[in-house]
Coordinates of C-alpha atoms in Angstrom, one line a residue:
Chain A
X1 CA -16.3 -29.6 -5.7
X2 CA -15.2 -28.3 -9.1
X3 CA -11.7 -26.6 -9.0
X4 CA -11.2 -23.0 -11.0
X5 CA -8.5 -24.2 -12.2
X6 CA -7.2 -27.5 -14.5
X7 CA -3.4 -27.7 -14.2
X8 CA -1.1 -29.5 -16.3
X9 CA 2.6 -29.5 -15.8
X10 CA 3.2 -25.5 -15.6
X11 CA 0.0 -24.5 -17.7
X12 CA -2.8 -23.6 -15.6
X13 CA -6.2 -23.4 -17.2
X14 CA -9.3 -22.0 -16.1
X15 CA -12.8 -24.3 -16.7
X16 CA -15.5 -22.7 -15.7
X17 CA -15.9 -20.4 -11.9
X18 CA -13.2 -17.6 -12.6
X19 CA -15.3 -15.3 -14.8
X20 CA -15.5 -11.8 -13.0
X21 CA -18.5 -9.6 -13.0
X22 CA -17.7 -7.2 -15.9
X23 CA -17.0 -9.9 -18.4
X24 CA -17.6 -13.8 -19.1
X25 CA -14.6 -14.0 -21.2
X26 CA -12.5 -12.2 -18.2
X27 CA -11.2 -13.3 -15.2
X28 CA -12.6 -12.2 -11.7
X29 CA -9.5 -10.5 -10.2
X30 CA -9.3 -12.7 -7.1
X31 CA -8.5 -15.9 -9.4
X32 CA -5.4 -15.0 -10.7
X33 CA -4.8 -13.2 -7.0
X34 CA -5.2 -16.7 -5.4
X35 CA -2.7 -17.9 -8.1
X36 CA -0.1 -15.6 -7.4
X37 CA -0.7 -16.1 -3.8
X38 CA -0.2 -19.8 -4.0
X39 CA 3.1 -19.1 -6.1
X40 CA 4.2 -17.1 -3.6
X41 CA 3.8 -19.6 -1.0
X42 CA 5.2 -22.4 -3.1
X43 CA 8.2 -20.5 -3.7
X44 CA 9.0 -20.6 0.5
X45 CA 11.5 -23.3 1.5
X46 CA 10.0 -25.3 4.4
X47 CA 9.9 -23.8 7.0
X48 CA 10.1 -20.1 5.7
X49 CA 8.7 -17.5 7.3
X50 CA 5.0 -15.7 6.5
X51 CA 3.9 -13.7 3.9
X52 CA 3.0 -10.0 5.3
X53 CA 1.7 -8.4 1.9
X54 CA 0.7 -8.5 -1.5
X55 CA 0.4 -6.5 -4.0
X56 CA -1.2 -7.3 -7.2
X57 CA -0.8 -5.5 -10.5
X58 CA -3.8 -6.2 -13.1
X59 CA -1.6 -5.1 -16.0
X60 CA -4.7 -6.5 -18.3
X61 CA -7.5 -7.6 -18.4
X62 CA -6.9 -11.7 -17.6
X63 CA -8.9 -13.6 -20.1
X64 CA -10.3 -17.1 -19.5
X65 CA -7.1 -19.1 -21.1
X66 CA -4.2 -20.8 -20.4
X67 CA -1.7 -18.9 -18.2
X68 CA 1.8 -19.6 -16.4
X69 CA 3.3 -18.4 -13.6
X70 CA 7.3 -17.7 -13.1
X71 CA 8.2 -16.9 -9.9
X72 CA 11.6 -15.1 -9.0
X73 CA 13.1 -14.2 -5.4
X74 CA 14.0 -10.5 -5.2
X75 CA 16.8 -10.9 -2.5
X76 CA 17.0 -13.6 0.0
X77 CA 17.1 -11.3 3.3
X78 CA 17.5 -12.3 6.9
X79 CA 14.9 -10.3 8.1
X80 CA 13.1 -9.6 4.6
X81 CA 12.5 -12.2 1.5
X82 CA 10.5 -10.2 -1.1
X83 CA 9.2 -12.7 -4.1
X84 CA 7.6 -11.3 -7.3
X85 CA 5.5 -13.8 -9.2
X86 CA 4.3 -13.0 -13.0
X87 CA 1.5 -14.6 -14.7
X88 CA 1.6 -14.7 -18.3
X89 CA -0.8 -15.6 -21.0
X90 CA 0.9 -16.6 -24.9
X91 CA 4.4 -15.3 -23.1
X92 CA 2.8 -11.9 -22.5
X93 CA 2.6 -10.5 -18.4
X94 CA -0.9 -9.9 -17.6
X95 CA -0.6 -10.1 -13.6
X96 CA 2.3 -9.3 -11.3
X97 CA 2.8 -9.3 -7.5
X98 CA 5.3 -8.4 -5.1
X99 CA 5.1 -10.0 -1.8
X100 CA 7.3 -9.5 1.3
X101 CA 7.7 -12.1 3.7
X102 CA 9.2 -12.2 6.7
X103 CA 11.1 -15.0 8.7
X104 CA 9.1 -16.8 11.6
X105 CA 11.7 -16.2 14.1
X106 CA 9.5 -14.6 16.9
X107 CA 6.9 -17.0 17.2
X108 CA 6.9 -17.3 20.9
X109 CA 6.8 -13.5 21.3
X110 CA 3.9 -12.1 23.0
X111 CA 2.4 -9.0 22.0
X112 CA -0.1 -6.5 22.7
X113 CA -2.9 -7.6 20.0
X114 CA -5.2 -4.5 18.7
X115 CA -7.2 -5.6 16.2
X116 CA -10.6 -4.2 16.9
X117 CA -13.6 -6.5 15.1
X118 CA -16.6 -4.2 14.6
X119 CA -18.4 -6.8 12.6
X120 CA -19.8 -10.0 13.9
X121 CA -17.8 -13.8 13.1
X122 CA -18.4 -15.1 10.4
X123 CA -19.8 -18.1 12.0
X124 CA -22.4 -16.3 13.7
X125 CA -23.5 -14.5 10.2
X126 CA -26.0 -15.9 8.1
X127 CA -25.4 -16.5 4.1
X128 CA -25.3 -14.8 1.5
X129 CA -28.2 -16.4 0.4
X130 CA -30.9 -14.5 3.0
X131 CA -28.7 -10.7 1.9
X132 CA -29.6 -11.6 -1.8
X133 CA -33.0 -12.2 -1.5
X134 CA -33.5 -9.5 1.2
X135 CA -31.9 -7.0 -1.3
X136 CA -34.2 -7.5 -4.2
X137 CA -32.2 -9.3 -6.6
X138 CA -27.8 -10.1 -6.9
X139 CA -25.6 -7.4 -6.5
X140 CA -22.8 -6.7 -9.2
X141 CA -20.6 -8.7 -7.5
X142 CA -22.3 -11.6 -6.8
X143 CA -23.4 -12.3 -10.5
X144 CA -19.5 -13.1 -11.3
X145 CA -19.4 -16.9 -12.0
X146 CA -16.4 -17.1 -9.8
X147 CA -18.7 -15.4 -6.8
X148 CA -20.9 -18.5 -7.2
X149 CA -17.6 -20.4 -5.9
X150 CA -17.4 -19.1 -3.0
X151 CA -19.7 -18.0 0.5
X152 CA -20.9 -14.6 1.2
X153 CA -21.7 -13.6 4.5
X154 CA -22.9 -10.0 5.2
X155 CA -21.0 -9.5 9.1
X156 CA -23.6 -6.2 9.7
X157 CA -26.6 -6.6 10.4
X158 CA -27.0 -2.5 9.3
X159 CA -25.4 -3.5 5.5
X160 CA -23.6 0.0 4.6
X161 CA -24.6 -0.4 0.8
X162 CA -26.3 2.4 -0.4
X163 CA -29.1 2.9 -3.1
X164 CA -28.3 3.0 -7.0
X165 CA -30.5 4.7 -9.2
X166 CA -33.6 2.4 -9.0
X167 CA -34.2 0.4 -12.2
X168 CA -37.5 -1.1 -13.7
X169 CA -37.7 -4.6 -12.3
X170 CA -34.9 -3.8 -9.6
X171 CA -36.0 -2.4 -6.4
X172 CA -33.5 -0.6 -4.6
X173 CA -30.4 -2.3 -5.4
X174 CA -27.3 -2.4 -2.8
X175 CA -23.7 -3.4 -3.3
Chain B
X1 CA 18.2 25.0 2.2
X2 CA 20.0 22.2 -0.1
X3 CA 18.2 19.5 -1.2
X4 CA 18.1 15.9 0.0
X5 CA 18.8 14.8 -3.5
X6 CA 20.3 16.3 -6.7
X7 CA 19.2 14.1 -9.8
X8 CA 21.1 14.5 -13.0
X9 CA 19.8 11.8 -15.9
X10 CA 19.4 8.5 -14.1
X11 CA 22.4 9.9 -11.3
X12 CA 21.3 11.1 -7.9
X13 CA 23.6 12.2 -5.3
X14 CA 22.3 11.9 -1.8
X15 CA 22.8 14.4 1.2
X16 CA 23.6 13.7 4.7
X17 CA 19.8 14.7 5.3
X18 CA 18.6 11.8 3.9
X19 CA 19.6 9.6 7.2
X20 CA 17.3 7.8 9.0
X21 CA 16.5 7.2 12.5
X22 CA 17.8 3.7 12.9
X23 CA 21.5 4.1 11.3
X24 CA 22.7 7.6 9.9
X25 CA 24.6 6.1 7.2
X26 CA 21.3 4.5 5.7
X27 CA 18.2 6.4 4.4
X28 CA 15.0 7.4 5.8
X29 CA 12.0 5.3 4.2
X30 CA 10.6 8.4 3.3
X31 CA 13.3 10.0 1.4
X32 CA 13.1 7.2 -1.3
X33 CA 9.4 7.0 -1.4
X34 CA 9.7 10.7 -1.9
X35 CA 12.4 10.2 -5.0
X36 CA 10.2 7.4 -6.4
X37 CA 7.2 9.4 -6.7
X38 CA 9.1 12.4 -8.1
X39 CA 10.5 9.7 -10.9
X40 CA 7.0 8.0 -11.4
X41 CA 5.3 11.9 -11.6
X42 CA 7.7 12.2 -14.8
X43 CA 7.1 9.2 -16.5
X44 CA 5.2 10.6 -19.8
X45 CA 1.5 9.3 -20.4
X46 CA -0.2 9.0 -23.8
X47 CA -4.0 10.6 -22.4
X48 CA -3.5 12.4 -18.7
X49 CA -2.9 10.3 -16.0
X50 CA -2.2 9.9 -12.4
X51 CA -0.5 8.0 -9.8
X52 CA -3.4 6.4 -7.5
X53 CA -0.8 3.8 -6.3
X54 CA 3.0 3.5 -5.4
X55 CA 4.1 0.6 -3.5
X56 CA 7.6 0.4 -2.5
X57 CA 9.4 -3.0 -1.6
X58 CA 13.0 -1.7 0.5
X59 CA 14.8 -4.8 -0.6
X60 CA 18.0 -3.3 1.2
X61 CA 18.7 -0.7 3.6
X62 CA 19.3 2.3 1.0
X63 CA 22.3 3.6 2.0
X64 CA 23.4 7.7 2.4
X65 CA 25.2 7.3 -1.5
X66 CA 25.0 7.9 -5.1
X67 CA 22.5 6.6 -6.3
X68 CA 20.8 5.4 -9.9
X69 CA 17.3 5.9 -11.1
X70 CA 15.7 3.0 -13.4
X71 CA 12.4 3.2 -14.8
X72 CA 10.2 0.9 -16.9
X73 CA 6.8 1.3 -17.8
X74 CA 5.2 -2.0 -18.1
X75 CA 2.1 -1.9 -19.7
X76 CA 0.9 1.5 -21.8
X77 CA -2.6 1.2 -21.9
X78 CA -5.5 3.6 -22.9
X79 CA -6.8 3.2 -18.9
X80 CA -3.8 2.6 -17.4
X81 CA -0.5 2.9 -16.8
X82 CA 1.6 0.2 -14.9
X83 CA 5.6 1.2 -14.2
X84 CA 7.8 -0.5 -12.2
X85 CA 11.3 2.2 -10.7
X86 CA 14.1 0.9 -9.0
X87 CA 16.8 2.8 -7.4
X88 CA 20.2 1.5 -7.1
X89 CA 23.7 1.5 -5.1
X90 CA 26.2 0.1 -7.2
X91 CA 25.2 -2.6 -8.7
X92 CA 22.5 -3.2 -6.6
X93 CA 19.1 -3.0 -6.5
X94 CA 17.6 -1.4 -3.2
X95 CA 14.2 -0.7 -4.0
X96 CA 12.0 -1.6 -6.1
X97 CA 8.6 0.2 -7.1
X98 CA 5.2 -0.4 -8.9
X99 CA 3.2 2.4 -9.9
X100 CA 0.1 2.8 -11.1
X101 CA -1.7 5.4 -13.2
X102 CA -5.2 5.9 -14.4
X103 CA -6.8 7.8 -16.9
X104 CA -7.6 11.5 -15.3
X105 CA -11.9 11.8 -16.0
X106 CA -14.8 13.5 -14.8
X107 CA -17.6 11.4 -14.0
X108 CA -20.7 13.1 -13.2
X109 CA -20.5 11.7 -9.7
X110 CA -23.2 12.8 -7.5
X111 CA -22.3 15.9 -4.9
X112 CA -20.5 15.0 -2.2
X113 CA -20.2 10.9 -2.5
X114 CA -17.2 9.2 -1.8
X115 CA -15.6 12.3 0.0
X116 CA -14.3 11.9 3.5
X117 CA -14.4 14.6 5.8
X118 CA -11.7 15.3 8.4
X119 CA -12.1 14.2 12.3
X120 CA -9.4 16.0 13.6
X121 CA -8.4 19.7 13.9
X122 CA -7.0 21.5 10.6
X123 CA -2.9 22.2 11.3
X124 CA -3.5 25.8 11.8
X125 CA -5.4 24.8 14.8
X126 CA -2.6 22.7 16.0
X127 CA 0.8 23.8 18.5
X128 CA 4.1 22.5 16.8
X129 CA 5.8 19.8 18.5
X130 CA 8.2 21.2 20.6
X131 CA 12.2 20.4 20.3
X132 CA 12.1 18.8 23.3
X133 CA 9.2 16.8 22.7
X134 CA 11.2 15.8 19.3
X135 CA 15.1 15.0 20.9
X136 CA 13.0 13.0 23.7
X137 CA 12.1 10.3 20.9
X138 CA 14.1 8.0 19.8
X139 CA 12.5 7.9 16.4
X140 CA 12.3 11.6 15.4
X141 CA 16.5 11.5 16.1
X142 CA 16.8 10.9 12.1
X143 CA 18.2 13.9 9.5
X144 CA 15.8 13.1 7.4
X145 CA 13.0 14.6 10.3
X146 CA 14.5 17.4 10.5
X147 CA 13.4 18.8 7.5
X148 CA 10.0 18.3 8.4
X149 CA 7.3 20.0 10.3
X150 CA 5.2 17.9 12.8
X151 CA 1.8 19.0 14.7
X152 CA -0.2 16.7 16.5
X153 CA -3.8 16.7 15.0
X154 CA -5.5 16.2 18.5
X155 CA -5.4 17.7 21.6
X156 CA -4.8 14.2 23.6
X157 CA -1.7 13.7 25.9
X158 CA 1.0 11.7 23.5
X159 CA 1.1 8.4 24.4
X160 CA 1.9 5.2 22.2
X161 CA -0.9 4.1 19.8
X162 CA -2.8 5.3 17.5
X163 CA -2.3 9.0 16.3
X164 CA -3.1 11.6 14.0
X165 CA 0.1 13.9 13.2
X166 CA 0.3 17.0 10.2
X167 CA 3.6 16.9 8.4
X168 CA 5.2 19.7 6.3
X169 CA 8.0 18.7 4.5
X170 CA 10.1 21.4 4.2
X171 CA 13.6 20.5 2.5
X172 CA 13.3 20.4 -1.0
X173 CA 14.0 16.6 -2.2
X174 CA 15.0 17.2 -5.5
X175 CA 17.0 20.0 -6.0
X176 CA 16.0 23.0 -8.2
X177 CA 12.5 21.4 -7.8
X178 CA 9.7 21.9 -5.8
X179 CA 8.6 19.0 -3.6
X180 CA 4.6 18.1 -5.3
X181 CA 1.4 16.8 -3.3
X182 CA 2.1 13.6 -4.4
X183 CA 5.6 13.2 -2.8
X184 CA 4.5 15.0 0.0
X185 CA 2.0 12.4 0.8
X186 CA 5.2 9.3 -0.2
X187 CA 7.1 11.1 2.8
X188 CA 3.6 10.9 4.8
X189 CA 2.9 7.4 3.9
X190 CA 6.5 6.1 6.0
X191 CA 5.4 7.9 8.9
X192 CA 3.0 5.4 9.9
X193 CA 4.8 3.5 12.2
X194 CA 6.6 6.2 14.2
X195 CA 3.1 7.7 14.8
X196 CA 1.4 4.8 16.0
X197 CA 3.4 2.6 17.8
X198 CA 2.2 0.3 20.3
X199 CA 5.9 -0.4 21.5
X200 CA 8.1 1.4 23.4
X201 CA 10.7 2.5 20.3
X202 CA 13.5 2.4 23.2
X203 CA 13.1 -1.1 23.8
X204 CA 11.7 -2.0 20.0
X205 CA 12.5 -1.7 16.6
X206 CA 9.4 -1.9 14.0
X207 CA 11.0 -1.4 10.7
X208 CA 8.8 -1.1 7.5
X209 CA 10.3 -3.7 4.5
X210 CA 7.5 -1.7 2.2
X211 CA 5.3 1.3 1.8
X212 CA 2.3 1.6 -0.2
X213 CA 0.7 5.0 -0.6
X214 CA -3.0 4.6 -2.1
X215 CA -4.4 8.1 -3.7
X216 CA -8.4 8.2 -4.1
X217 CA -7.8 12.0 -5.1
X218 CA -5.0 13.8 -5.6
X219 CA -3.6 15.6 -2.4
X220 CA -3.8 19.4 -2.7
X221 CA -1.3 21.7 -0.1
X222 CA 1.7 21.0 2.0
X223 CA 0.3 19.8 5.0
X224 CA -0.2 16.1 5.1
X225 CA -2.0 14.4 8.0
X226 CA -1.2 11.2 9.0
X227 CA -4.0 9.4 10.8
X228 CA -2.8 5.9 11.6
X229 CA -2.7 2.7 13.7
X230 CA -0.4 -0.8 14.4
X231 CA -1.2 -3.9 13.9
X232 CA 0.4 -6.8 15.5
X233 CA 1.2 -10.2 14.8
X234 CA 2.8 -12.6 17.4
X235 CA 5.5 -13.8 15.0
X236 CA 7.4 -10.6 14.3
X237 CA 5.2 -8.8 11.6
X238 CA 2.5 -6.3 12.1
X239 CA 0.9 -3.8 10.1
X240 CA 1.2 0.2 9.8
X241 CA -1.6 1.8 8.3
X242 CA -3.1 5.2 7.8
X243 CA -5.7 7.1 6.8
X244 CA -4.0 10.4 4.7
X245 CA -5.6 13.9 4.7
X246 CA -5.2 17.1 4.0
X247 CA -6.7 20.0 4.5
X248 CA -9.6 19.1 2.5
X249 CA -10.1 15.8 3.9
X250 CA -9.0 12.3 4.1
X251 CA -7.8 11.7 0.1
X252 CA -6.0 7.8 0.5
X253 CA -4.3 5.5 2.6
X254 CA -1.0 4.5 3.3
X255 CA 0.2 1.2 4.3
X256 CA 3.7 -0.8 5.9
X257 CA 4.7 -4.1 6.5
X258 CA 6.7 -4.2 9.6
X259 CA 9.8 -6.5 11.0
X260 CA 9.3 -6.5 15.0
X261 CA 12.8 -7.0 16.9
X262 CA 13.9 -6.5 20.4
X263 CA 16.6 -4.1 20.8

């Protein structure tokens, strides 16, 4: 399968699936979100701990050329390692992150677990393919070229869209 | 009533009532989200704007001493506004915060959509928590708490998991200046994790390494709810998040990444 990205050395280049929905010359925000991501997990020695959040500043809009990441270490904690990646296009910062990580040093703990999944799995779901047709035509999201690179799958069978103002040729859109 | 803080230029000096419930000599998580969002509030827009999102990374423990303020805006654009403040001790840096601001608008949003009403009971339905119910937990023994008001928002025994609690700051933060929505709801967003513990604090320790308050709407009023659960993973991090409300209804969530240690 065709990778979003072409790297060479430190210049990564998009080719052709990470157009968002607003724009074709724009990125979709979750490219550059999974390039920071991976240059936050690159940064990790071995055997570092796991990442417990990002957060991702769009500064602007991330257009469909080369870009480069620098990734520095905010402070090299015991119990916290926050890591702040930059992407830059022509040496100016068009996406930041700040992740925290923590070390891995309770893996044998046991706790309580309370995550409550309302939704069905996402292997019992079917694709995206049945919720287009179903809802009379692509959503806003799903005509983004990098959408078309990845799987849908609605996990309620009630979808909580709700109507938009019904247009001629488009019945009842959701999103 | 002094104030937790008094700021001259980039110089803050820190009160005793800035301590938190872990070590007194280091600060509550709320009092610096507090002082952030005061600093990010005065950073100058070219149209209006507003914060809709501060997230705070608590490189170090902030300690109970002078302090500096330094701000950077990072991008000025016609939409938005992207800032990044850090407060220091000495020479070092001990948090670090991005902000964002967006253009203030009206839409012509249909009536009603997108607003969230509130499940719970307003606060001047709801009993104060008692002094006794307050020196009994090990959490609410921080200086910081006690310039704040705390009613729970349900009439279910307390017990550990999720809650819904009103806070009230009532300290002022910044002295000479009155404490704003938005930095009421900062000192909500750390509360997270005392509310809604799933472990016993006497055995456990759950610090937050961050804080991220998101703002759909700006808050209106001095009563903050807090409406918020735990998530755990099994290799010492978990997740504190809550719905915020006010009196109006729910107008953002907060968020906290957690370090789970035995005591």
């Amino acid at each position: 399968m065709e990778p979003v990205y072409a790297r060479e050395d430190d210049v990564i280049t998009p080719i052709r699936f990470a157009a968002g929905p607003w724009d074709p010359a724009i990125h979709h925000g979750v490219a550059p979100a999974a390039l920071l991501a991976r240059a936050i997990e690159a940064a990790q020695p071995p055997g570092a701990g796991q990442v417990t959040r990002i957060t991702i500043d769009l500064i602007r809009p991330v257009a469909l050329r080369a870009l480069k990441v620098t990734t520095r270490t905010l402070r090299n904690g015991r119990n916290l390692q926050p890591t702040e990646p930059v992407l830059t296009a022509n040496s100016t910062q068009v996406a930041r992150a700040t992740a925290v990580r923590i070390p891995s040093l309770f893996a044998s703990s046991r706790f309580r677990l309370l995550a409550d999944v309302a939704a069905a799995r996402s292997d019992l779901c079917e694709g995206a393919g049945t919720m287009r047709a179903e809802r009379g035509g692509p959503s806003l999201a799903a005509t983004a070229p990098c959408i078309h690179a990845g799987r849908l799958r609605p996990a309620l069978t009630q979808h909580p869209g709700f109507d938009v103002p019904q247009k001629k040729g488009n019945r009842g859109r959701r999103f | 009533m002094d104030a937790v803080f008094e700021v001259a230029g980039q110089a803050v000096e820190t009160s005793a009532s800035a301590g938190g419930p872990w070590d007194h000599a280091f600060q509550h998580g709320a009092a610096p989200a507090a002082l952030v969002a005061w600093a990010a509030e005065r950073l100058e827009t070219g149209p209006p704007m507003r914060i809709v999102r501060l997230t705070l990374d608590l490189l170090r423990p902030v300690p109970v001493a002078p302090l500096e303020i330094r701000s950077e805006v990072v991008r000025e654009g016609r939409k938005i506004q992207v800032a990044v403040i850090s407060l220091l001790a000495g020479d070092v840096e001990v948090v670090r915060a991005g902000v964002l601001k967006v253009l203030r608008s009206s839409p012509p949003l249909p009536e009603g959509l997108g607003e969230a009403v509130l499940d719970v009971l307003l606060p001047d339905q709801c009993e104060a928590i008692s002094d006794e119910q307050r020196v009994s937990s090990t959490v609410a023994r921080s200086p910081f708490l006690k310039g704040v008001s705390a009613r729970p928002a349900t009439r279910d025994e307390p017990r550990l998991g999720p809650a819904a609690i009103w806070f009230r700051a009532n300290q002022p933060i910044v002295g000479g200046q009155p404490i704003s929505p938005v930095m009421r709801a900062a000192i909500a967003a750390d509360f997270g994790n005392g509310v809604s513990s799933v472990l016993d604090p006497k055995q456990w320790s759950f610090i937050n390494g961050d804080v991220t308050l998101s703002l759909a709407r700006p808050p209106v009023g001095e009563w903050i709810l807090v409406n918020a659960d735990m998530l755990l993973g099994r290799d010492g991090g978990g997740v504190a998040a809550a719905r915020l409300g006010d009196v109006e209804g729910y107008f953002g969530r907060s968020a906290q990444s957690l370090v789970i240690e035995r005591r």
